[in-house]
Amino acid sequence: MNKPKVTQDRSLDASLRSRGLVGVISGLPLGLTLLVILFVYLAAFSVLPGNAPTWPYTIWPLKAILGLLILNMTLSTLLRLPLRAARLGAWLAHAGTLLLACGSVWFMAHPAHGLVANQRPSAEMAFEPTDKLYLDYTTALYAQVTQDGQGELRGVPLAPQPELQQSTFDKNGGVTSVSGVVPKLPTGVSVEARQFVQAAMTDYQWQDDGPVESPGVGVTIIDAQAQPLQEVLAPAYIFARVMQGNGYTVRYEPAGVSPEMLAAATSAGAEVIFLTGKAEAPGQVIVIHADGKKDEVPLAVSKDIELTVAGRKLVLSVGQFYSRAWRKTAIHPVPLEKARPAAEVEIGIGEWHQRQWVSYDTILHKTDPADPDLAALPLGGGRWLFLQVSQEYRKLPHPIQITRAQYETYPGSGIPKDYICDINVLGDSGGVLSSMQCRLNKPVRLGEYRLYQGTWLGDPNRPLTIVLLGGGESGIWAVWTGMGLICIGIPYGFYVKPILLRRGRRSTP
Amino acid sequence: MKSVLITLMLALLGGLASAQVFDQATRDFAAKVDARAWELLPAQQAGRVKILDSVARGMVAGFYGKSSIDNTGSAFCFLEMYFNAGAYLNKPIIDVHSGVLRDRLLPVLGIETATMLRATGHLPPEGLMAEESVQALVRERRVRMNELRMDRLGRDIQALITLQDDLKLRSALGRFWESVDDFVKIGSVGLVAPRSGDVYLNAHELREAEPELSQRFDDLRQAWRARDADKANAMLKSLAIDLTARAEKAGLPAWQRSLELFHNRVAGFSLAWIGFALATIVLLVAVSLRSKGWGVGGFVIFLLVSAFLLAGFVIRWILSGRGWHLPPMTNQYESILTAAVLSCLAATVLEILLRRWFFALAASIFSCVGLLTAYFNQTAVGWQIEAPHGILNTPILAWHVATLMIGYAVIGMSLVISIAYLIVAVSKQEGSEGVLSAGADLAGGPDDAALAREASLLADLDRSNLILIQLGCWLVGVGVALGAFWGDHAWGRWWGWDPKETWGLETFLVYLLIVHIRYVLPRDNRGVWTALLAVIGCAVMAFTWFGVNYLLSGLHSYA
């Protein structure tokens, strides 16, 4: 019964050998060669310096080797291994490998691994709810136009992290061209990424070509008894409205100083220097002393003014008046680990178009105009444009809030035993939909994601931030099924096949 | 010329430097005082309640490199450092284990310290630790890990190494600081079971919590420092009785402590290497002579030693107190022990099924080499029973590690068979050449029979090798898959190209290659190529098992 099949196999083999390219591609010698190449490739890149870089495993040579291997295995299975009971092991193992490869491709094509940062302002306060899963392999440019602090956050992914990592090999400090337009911003506002750099030091300078009317003044105060103060004051930027130091405050009010402002400064008993005026209409220096006395001196560019404030002799000089002041960020590319990534962004506000660098900030998106670290532009009428480069995020199906965090160690030691978080899943109205507990080796499921214990910042017993790891599971069933088939197919081929072949030989006359 | 002079001066001073740490008075005191009275005393260290013998062996070996200084015994050394640490701040007691680190340090050390290091391989704690740590140590205060600050020498060493991008050197430095840390932390070992709660108290903490008991500790300290052996013995004995009674109330029974002492005396059962060496010799004779009698004898020895090792594994499991879901498989020593036990079990099953002596012989050699390595590198592989990191506390770990360990074990066994195959194949080739040259005169005869015997032996070895290779291939594959499952469960990703994962895959690839290559090789060459590739495969497995931990950085540093 079996003998004709063996003959058939041999003739099949012979016919394949005569088929040229198909015969070669489906042949075992090619498969074995590819296995050797794969072995050498993985061995070579696994010993690269650094903390196990992953980019060698995402580039085309490895994809090509694996693709050829899969092709070779599929063709050899289909053309050279007739599906019979004795061949079932090879079929299962090869089908499992194919399924594993498909699952891996599916998994890699829908990456969703990152972290969920749960924060609280102090150890005595509750954790704030969060619904953001920050992906750990993709950066994104975010823009937000706010009116009175309200406005939708819009983002566009930059290049995938592995590709950006490779750019650090560039001799120009790792600057890579990128492109991405932040979608759905209000009419008249556009933001587009142009370049990306992995490691840069950021710096800024004030310019007089901003998008909107925004008066400012560059002022220097030389105090013989203390360090000179030098700053640009631009009231549109909340953080740049006031300059403090050496026992007095300097305020710039381009439109003039109202009686209420003077009265408030006088009643506070502080030493205040008011500056007024603009480029086209130089104003005054008004000094309010602690005893309520007021001095007034005309203010002009490049004219030193001598003042006596808080009992100290000062020299005040104006370097420049700005009509459309804006703070433009620039970078100095440096291949240092301490430097942060940054993206160059082209901003369009009406007819105004400018490029500026936006530095990588924490994963948390802030919209506080008083934060001088943020890239923020006044749009006029109480509107602001905030820009940030950070990890790309996905929205979790529901916001979550940690209600209890417990760090367990073995008695009398600091060796971690478990980390437990009680989590509330919140509904749209803020009500609790469900509660769950996440601990080491016991992840929890939230829609399409699973959340795992990650790390914490601050005192482990009273952390200010708890980072949960989150992962999607696209294609994971194919991965597990593939691995399962391999694990079944191999012993079938090793141990069942010989039994079947022996039985077949015995039954052959 | 200058360097020659310095070398000569160092050699001269090195010769003058004493090789012994303890002075004569201390050695005399060690001979009189009965420190063993405290060997069974329960103590808490690194998150586990164990007997003082375990703590002493671990910590003394931790900072000194050997579990006893000047052959005075672990317990005495521990107590000497517990009660009299201040006397050793300028003595060479911190082990600089790595030769690479020693070579790097010698040129930058002061001449006296360099001489000490050259002569003894150790550095004094003084200069390494900051003043507050030294003060805390002298006062036997509890010194926390984060209180350990470096002094000038320590900072210089750290700065020197930080400038080097050398993983081996950094690893050596990490181990060196662990040694310093072990010395510092001796004073913080909890020796007194609490009346409530689960944290044991050290001598310093007793002062506020239990002044009366604290006074007894102070009296013992004074007697110890005064080298008053009679008084110290009496105090040791009475304190041992009281402290043990308290610990037994806290739940550490006498049988468990005795079992732990036995476990320590046989070096965590790594002493089984002697039995496996004996079994190896007898089984080698059996295979060489094809003698059933020797074979049975060797197999019986093998079974007895295997049973001893299996008992050791179970005892360690019980002592670890981790529960049945987590067998002792959480550090390198435990992985060696597990692999040895599983290789014995696999060999026993295969011998029962197939009745060849190769498997028992291969398992004997594999276990002997593994346990011998562990026995002579106790500190490096960590044979002490410790509390596992929380991430390891899952049954999936047991399945993942056990599967890989049995896979590694059969791969190790296949190495033995492969080497045997290659030796026999070479001798057969030489024999056949001899027959050919002599063939003109003597056709046929006894040489033909010898060649036939060798051919049959080669066939047997090849079949046995194939069985082990197939088993190893499958088990490594399943082990890697289980690791992926655990990674998905614990870290949220099933694959991350961590070096240990990558090399686990590499090992699987090599064995897939061996299994498939047999289909394209001519029948005559299959055995040789299989044996040669199995040798390479075993080298890859060994790199995955040990090399990755020391040479590549990743997530599996505990494995």
CSV table of C-alpha atoms in Angstrom, one decimal, chain A residues 92-235:
chain,number,residue,atom,x,y,z
A,92,LEU,CA,2.0,20.7,11.7
A,93,ALA,CA,5.4,22.2,12.6
A,94,HIS,CA,5.7,24.0,9.2
A,95,ALA,CA,2.1,25.3,9.4
A,96,GLY,CA,2.8,26.4,12.9
A,97,THR,CA,5.9,28.3,11.8
A,98,LEU,CA,3.9,29.9,9.0
A,99,LEU,CA,1.1,30.9,11.4
A,100,LEU,CA,3.7,32.2,13.9
A,101,ALA,CA,5.2,34.3,11.2
A,102,CYS,CA,1.8,35.7,10.1
A,103,GLY,CA,0.9,36.4,13.7
A,104,SER,CA,4.2,38.1,14.3
A,105,VAL,CA,3.7,40.3,11.2
A,106,TRP,CA,0.1,41.1,12.3
A,107,PHE,CA,1.4,41.9,15.8
A,108,MET,CA,4.2,44.1,14.5
A,109,ALA,CA,1.9,45.8,12.0
A,110,HIS,CA,-0.5,46.8,14.8
A,111,PRO,CA,1.9,47.7,17.6
A,112,ALA,CA,0.3,49.0,20.8
A,113,HIS,CA,2.8,48.7,23.6
A,114,GLY,CA,3.4,51.5,25.9
A,115,LEU,CA,2.7,52.9,29.3
A,116,VAL,CA,-0.1,54.5,31.2
A,117,ALA,CA,1.2,57.1,33.7
A,118,ASN,CA,-1.0,57.6,36.7
A,119,GLN,CA,-0.1,60.7,38.6
A,120,ARG,CA,-1.1,62.6,41.7
A,121,PRO,CA,0.1,66.0,42.9
A,122,SER,CA,1.1,64.8,46.3
A,123,ALA,CA,1.2,61.5,48.3
A,124,GLU,CA,-1.9,62.7,50.3
A,125,MET,CA,-4.0,63.3,47.3
A,126,ALA,CA,-5.9,60.9,45.0
A,127,PHE,CA,-4.4,59.7,41.7
A,128,GLU,CA,-5.9,61.6,38.7
A,129,PRO,CA,-7.9,59.6,36.1
A,130,THR,CA,-6.1,58.9,32.9
A,131,ASP,CA,-7.1,57.5,29.5
A,132,LYS,CA,-3.8,57.7,27.6
A,133,LEU,CA,-1.6,54.8,26.6
A,134,TYR,CA,1.7,56.3,25.5
A,135,LEU,CA,3.3,54.1,22.9
A,136,ASP,CA,6.9,53.4,23.6
A,137,TYR,CA,8.2,53.2,20.0
A,138,THR,CA,6.6,56.2,18.2
A,139,THR,CA,7.0,59.9,18.8
A,140,ALA,CA,4.3,62.3,17.7
A,141,LEU,CA,3.9,66.0,17.2
A,142,TYR,CA,1.0,67.5,19.2
A,143,ALA,CA,-0.7,70.8,18.7
A,144,GLN,CA,-3.5,72.3,20.7
A,145,VAL,CA,-5.3,75.6,20.1
A,146,THR,CA,-7.0,76.7,23.3
A,147,GLN,CA,-9.5,79.3,24.2
A,148,ASP,CA,-9.6,80.0,27.9
A,149,GLY,CA,-7.7,76.7,28.6
A,150,GLN,CA,-10.1,74.6,26.5
A,151,GLY,CA,-9.3,72.9,23.2
A,152,GLU,CA,-8.9,69.6,21.5
A,153,LEU,CA,-5.4,68.0,21.5
A,154,ARG,CA,-4.4,67.0,17.9
A,155,GLY,CA,-1.4,64.9,17.0
A,156,VAL,CA,0.4,63.4,14.1
A,157,PRO,CA,2.9,60.5,14.5
A,158,LEU,CA,6.5,61.2,13.5
A,159,ALA,CA,8.7,58.4,12.1
A,160,PRO,CA,8.7,55.1,14.0
A,161,GLN,CA,11.2,54.9,16.8
A,162,PRO,CA,13.4,52.2,15.3
A,163,GLU,CA,14.0,54.2,12.1
A,164,LEU,CA,14.7,57.3,14.2
A,165,GLN,CA,17.2,55.3,16.3
A,166,GLN,CA,19.2,54.5,13.2
A,167,SER,CA,19.5,58.2,12.4
A,168,THR,CA,21.9,58.6,15.4
A,169,PHE,CA,24.5,57.1,13.1
A,170,ASP,CA,24.3,60.2,10.9
A,171,LYS,CA,27.3,62.4,11.1
A,172,ASN,CA,25.2,65.5,11.2
A,173,GLY,CA,24.0,64.8,14.8
A,174,GLY,CA,21.1,62.6,13.8
A,175,VAL,CA,18.8,65.0,12.0
A,176,THR,CA,16.2,63.2,10.0
A,177,SER,CA,13.6,64.5,7.6
A,178,VAL,CA,10.1,63.8,8.6
A,179,SER,CA,6.7,65.0,7.5
A,180,GLY,CA,3.3,65.1,9.1
A,181,VAL,CA,0.6,67.6,9.2
A,182,VAL,CA,-1.3,67.9,12.5
A,183,PRO,CA,-4.9,67.4,11.4
A,184,LYS,CA,-8.1,69.2,12.3
A,185,LEU,CA,-6.7,72.4,13.6
A,186,PRO,CA,-8.9,75.5,13.5
A,187,THR,CA,-9.0,77.4,10.2
A,188,GLY,CA,-6.0,79.6,9.6
A,189,VAL,CA,-3.7,77.5,11.9
A,190,SER,CA,-1.4,74.8,10.4
A,191,VAL,CA,1.4,72.8,12.0
A,192,GLU,CA,3.6,70.5,10.0
A,193,ALA,CA,6.7,68.5,11.1
A,194,ARG,CA,9.8,68.9,9.0
A,195,GLN,CA,12.8,67.5,10.8
A,196,PHE,CA,13.5,65.3,13.8
A,197,VAL,CA,16.6,65.0,15.9
A,198,GLN,CA,17.3,62.3,18.6
A,199,ALA,CA,19.7,64.3,20.7
A,200,ALA,CA,19.8,68.0,20.9
A,201,MET,CA,20.1,70.8,23.4
A,202,THR,CA,17.4,73.5,22.9
A,203,ASP,CA,17.8,77.2,23.3
A,204,TYR,CA,15.5,80.1,22.4
A,205,GLN,CA,15.7,83.7,21.2
A,206,TRP,CA,13.2,86.5,20.9
A,207,GLN,CA,12.3,87.7,17.5
A,208,ASP,CA,10.1,90.6,16.3
A,209,ASP,CA,8.2,88.7,13.5
A,210,GLY,CA,5.6,86.9,15.5
A,211,PRO,CA,2.2,85.8,14.2
A,212,VAL,CA,0.1,88.4,16.1
A,213,GLU,CA,0.5,91.9,17.6
A,214,SER,CA,2.5,91.3,20.7
A,215,PRO,CA,4.5,94.1,22.2
A,216,GLY,CA,7.6,93.4,24.1
A,217,VAL,CA,10.7,95.1,25.5
A,218,GLY,CA,14.2,93.9,26.0
A,219,VAL,CA,15.6,95.4,29.1
A,220,THR,CA,18.8,95.2,31.2
A,221,ILE,CA,19.1,96.4,34.7
A,222,ILE,CA,22.6,96.7,36.1
A,223,ASP,CA,22.7,96.6,39.9
A,224,ALA,CA,26.1,97.4,41.3
A,225,GLN,CA,25.4,95.2,44.4
A,226,ALA,CA,24.0,92.2,42.5
A,227,GLN,CA,23.9,90.2,39.3
A,228,PRO,CA,22.6,92.2,36.3
A,229,LEU,CA,19.1,91.3,35.2
A,230,GLN,CA,18.5,90.9,31.5
A,231,GLU,CA,15.2,89.7,29.9
A,232,VAL,CA,12.6,90.3,27.3
A,233,LEU,CA,9.3,91.3,28.8
A,234,ALA,CA,6.3,90.4,26.6
A,235,PRO,CA,2.9,90.5,28.3
